[in-house]
Amino acid sequence: MEEIIRKYFQAWINVDSNTVRDTFSENAIYSECYGPEYHGLSQIMRWFDEWNTKGRVLEWAIKRVIEHNNTLIAEWFFRCDYNGTVDEFDGVTIADFDDRNKIIRLCEFQSKSDHFYPYD
């Protein structure tokens, strides 16, 4: 599962729609960290294609991965240029896989990448 998620993240950097299509099951549900949710492979592909007309993923680096049964949790750092604005944040992906190693449900959660230390 770790290899699949690494290839998926890299597909965003490479704008590789074939890898994205091969990653998800036909009935997958994808929940983004800021609210949008896509139901089914056709919606996931439409979002991928539309997003990449306005944006470019500059970095999507995995910090660590935890696997348990058919679930993978990945902690990561993400940086992109979207409509001329560069943004970055930390995040977590929780992905459930089916018996064919396709993602059937993926949820993202976001955290600010700039951390501060209030008690130093």
Coordinates of N, CA and C in Angstrom, one line a residue, residues 13-70:
I13 N 2.6 15.5 -8.9 CA 3.7 16.3 -9.3 C 3.9 16.1 -10.8
N14 N 3.8 14.9 -11.3 CA 4.0 14.6 -12.8 C 2.8 14.9 -13.6
V15 N 1.7 15.2 -13.1 CA 0.4 15.4 -13.8 C 0.1 14.1 -14.6
D16 N 0.1 13.0 -13.9 CA 0.0 11.7 -14.5 C -1.4 11.1 -14.2
S17 N -2.3 11.4 -15.1 CA -3.7 11.0 -14.9 C -3.9 9.4 -14.9
N18 N -3.0 8.8 -15.7 CA -3.1 7.3 -15.8 C -2.9 6.6 -14.4
T19 N -1.9 7.1 -13.7 CA -1.6 6.6 -12.4 C -2.7 6.9 -11.4
V20 N -3.3 8.1 -11.5 CA -4.4 8.4 -10.6 C -5.6 7.5 -10.9
R21 N -5.9 7.3 -12.2 CA -7.0 6.4 -12.6 C -6.8 5.0 -12.1
D22 N -5.5 4.5 -12.1 CA -5.2 3.2 -11.7 C -5.2 3.0 -10.1
T23 N -5.2 4.1 -9.4 CA -5.1 4.1 -8.0 C -6.4 3.8 -7.3
F24 N -7.5 4.3 -7.8 CA -8.8 4.3 -7.2 C -9.7 3.2 -7.8
S25 N -10.6 2.7 -6.9 CA -11.7 1.8 -7.4 C -12.7 2.7 -8.1
E26 N -13.6 2.1 -8.8 CA -14.6 2.8 -9.6 C -15.5 3.5 -8.7
N27 N -15.8 3.0 -7.5 CA -16.8 3.6 -6.5 C -16.1 4.3 -5.4
A28 N -14.8 4.7 -5.5 CA -14.1 5.4 -4.5 C -14.7 6.7 -4.0
I29 N -14.5 7.0 -2.8 CA -14.9 8.3 -2.2 C -13.6 9.0 -1.7
Y30 N -13.5 10.3 -2.1 CA -12.3 11.1 -1.8 C -12.8 12.3 -1.1
S31 N -12.3 12.5 0.2 CA -12.7 13.7 0.9 C -11.5 14.6 1.1
E32 N -11.5 15.8 0.6 CA -10.4 16.7 0.7 C -10.3 17.3 2.1
C33 N -9.2 17.8 2.4 CA -9.0 18.4 3.8 C -9.7 19.7 4.0
Y34 N -10.2 20.4 3.0 CA -10.9 21.6 3.3 C -12.4 21.5 2.9
G35 N -13.0 20.3 2.7 CA -14.4 20.1 2.5 C -14.9 19.4 1.3
P36 N -14.4 19.6 0.1 CA -15.0 19.0 -1.1 C -14.9 17.4 -1.0
E37 N -15.9 16.8 -1.5 CA -15.9 15.3 -1.5 C -16.3 14.8 -2.9
Y38 N -15.5 13.9 -3.4 CA -15.8 13.4 -4.8 C -16.2 11.9 -4.7
H39 N -17.3 11.6 -5.4 CA -17.9 10.2 -5.3 C -17.7 9.6 -6.7
G40 N -16.9 8.5 -6.7 CA -16.6 7.8 -7.9 C -15.4 8.2 -8.7
L41 N -14.9 7.3 -9.4 CA -13.6 7.6 -10.2 C -13.8 8.7 -11.2
S42 N -15.0 8.8 -11.8 CA -15.2 9.9 -12.8 C -15.1 11.3 -12.2
Q43 N -15.6 11.4 -11.0 CA -15.5 12.7 -10.3 C -14.1 13.0 -9.8
I44 N -13.4 12.0 -9.4 CA -12.0 12.1 -8.9 C -11.1 12.6 -10.1
M45 N -11.4 11.9 -11.3 CA -10.6 12.3 -12.5 C -10.9 13.7 -13.0
R46 N -12.2 14.1 -12.9 CA -12.6 15.4 -13.3 C -11.9 16.5 -12.5
W47 N -11.9 16.2 -11.1 CA -11.2 17.1 -10.2 C -9.7 17.2 -10.5
F48 N -9.1 16.1 -10.7 CA -7.7 16.0 -11.0 C -7.4 16.9 -12.3
D49 N -8.1 16.6 -13.3 CA -7.9 17.3 -14.6 C -8.2 18.8 -14.4
E50 N -9.3 19.2 -13.8 CA -9.6 20.6 -13.6 C -8.6 21.3 -12.7
W51 N -8.2 20.7 -11.6 CA -7.2 21.3 -10.7 C -5.9 21.6 -11.4
N52 N -5.5 20.7 -12.2 CA -4.2 20.8 -12.9 C -4.2 21.8 -14.0
T53 N -5.3 22.4 -14.4 CA -5.4 23.5 -15.4 C -5.0 24.8 -14.7
K54 N -5.2 24.9 -13.3 CA -5.0 26.1 -12.6 C -3.8 26.0 -11.6
G55 N -3.4 24.8 -11.3 CA -2.4 24.6 -10.3 C -1.3 23.7 -10.7
R56 N -0.3 23.6 -9.8 CA 0.8 22.7 -10.0 C 1.3 22.3 -8.6
V57 N 1.4 21.0 -8.4 CA 1.9 20.5 -7.1 C 3.5 20.6 -7.3
L58 N 4.1 21.3 -6.3 CA 5.5 21.5 -6.3 C 6.2 20.4 -5.5
E59 N 5.6 20.0 -4.4 CA 6.2 19.0 -3.5 C 5.0 18.3 -2.7
W60 N 5.2 17.0 -2.6 CA 4.3 16.2 -1.8 C 5.1 15.1 -1.1
A61 N 5.7 15.5 0.0 CA 6.7 14.6 0.6 C 6.1 13.8 1.8
I62 N 6.3 12.5 1.8 CA 5.8 11.7 2.9 C 6.8 11.7 4.0
K63 N 6.3 12.0 5.2 CA 7.1 11.9 6.4 C 7.2 10.6 7.1
R64 N 6.0 9.9 7.1 CA 5.9 8.6 7.7 C 4.6 7.9 7.2
V65 N 4.6 6.6 7.3 CA 3.5 5.8 6.9 C 3.2 4.7 7.9
I66 N 1.9 4.5 8.2 CA 1.5 3.5 9.1 C 0.5 2.6 8.4
E67 N 0.7 1.3 8.4 CA -0.3 0.4 7.7 C -0.9 -0.5 8.7
H68 N -2.2 -0.8 8.6 CA -2.9 -1.7 9.5 C -4.0 -2.4 8.6
N69 N -3.9 -3.7 8.5 CA -4.8 -4.4 7.6 C -4.9 -3.7 6.3
N70 N -6.1 -3.2 5.9 CA -6.3 -2.6 4.6 C -6.3 -1.1 4.6

